[in-house]
PDB file of C-alpha atoms in Angstrom:
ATOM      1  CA  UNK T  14      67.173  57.795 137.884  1.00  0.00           C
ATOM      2  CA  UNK T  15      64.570  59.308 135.682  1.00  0.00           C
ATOM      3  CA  UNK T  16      63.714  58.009 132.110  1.00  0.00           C
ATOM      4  CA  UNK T  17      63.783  60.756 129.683  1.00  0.00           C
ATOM      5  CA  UNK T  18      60.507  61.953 128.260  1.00  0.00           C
ATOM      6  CA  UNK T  19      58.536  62.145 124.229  1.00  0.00           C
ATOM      7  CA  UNK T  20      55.553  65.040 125.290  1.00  0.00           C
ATOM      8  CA  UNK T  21      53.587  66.631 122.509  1.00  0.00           C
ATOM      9  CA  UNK T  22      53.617  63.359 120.231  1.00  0.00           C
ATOM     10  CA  UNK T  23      49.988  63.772 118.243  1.00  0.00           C
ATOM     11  CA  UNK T  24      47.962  60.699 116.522  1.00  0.00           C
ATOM     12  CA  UNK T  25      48.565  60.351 112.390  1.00  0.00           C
ATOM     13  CA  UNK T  26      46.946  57.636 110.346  1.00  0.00           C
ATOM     14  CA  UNK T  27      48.701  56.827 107.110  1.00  0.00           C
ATOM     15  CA  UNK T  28      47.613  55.081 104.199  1.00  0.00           C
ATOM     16  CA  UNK T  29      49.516  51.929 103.540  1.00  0.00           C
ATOM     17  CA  UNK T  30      50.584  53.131  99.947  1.00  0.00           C
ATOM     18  CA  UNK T  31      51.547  55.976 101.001  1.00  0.00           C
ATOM     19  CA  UNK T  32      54.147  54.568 103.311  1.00  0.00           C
ATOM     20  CA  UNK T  33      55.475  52.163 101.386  1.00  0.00           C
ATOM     21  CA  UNK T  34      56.329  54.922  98.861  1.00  0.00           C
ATOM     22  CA  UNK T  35      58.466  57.007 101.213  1.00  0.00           C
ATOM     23  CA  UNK T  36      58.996  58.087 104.585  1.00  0.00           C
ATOM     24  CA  UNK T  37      56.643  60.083 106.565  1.00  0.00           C
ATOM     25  CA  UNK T  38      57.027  62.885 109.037  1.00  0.00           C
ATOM     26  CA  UNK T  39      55.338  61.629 112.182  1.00  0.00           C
ATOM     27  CA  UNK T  40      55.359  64.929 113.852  1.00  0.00           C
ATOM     28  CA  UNK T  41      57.380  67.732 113.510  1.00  0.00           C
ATOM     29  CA  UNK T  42      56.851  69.541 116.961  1.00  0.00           C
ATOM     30  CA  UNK T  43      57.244  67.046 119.932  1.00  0.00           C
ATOM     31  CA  UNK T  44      59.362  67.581 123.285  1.00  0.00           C
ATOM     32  CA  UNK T  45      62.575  65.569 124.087  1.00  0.00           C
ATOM     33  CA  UNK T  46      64.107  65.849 127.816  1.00  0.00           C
ATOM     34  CA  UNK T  47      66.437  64.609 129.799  1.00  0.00           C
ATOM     35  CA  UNK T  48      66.265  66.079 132.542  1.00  0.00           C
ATOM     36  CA  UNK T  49      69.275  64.452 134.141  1.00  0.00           C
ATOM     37  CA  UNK T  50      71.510  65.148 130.940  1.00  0.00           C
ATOM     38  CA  UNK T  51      73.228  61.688 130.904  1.00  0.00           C
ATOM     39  CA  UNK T  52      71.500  61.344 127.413  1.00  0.00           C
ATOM     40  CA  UNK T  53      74.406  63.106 125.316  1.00  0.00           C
ATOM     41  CA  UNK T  54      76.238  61.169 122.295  1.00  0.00           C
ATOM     42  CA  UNK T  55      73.384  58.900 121.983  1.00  0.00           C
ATOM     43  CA  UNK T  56      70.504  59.170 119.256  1.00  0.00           C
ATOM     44  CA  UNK T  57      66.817  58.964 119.320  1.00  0.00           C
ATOM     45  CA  UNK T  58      65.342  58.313 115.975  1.00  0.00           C
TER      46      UNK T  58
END
């Protein structure tokens, strides 16, 4: 059984107030597998 794998996740540092005024993008190009496909109808957020 193999987990499925985050890759390309970078570092961000937010300021506190800017946070708390509305949601930030984390990163907008990172890598989501599952290799053995057992993954579908769920939800990663």
């Amino acid at each position: 059984m193999t987990a499925p794998t985050l890759t390309d996740l970078n570092d961000v540092t937010f300021a506190e107030n800017t946070v708390n005024a509305s949601p930030q993008l984390i990163d907008v190009d990172v890598d989501f597998a599952d290799a053995e496909g057992d993954f579908d109808g769920a939800a990663c957020a």
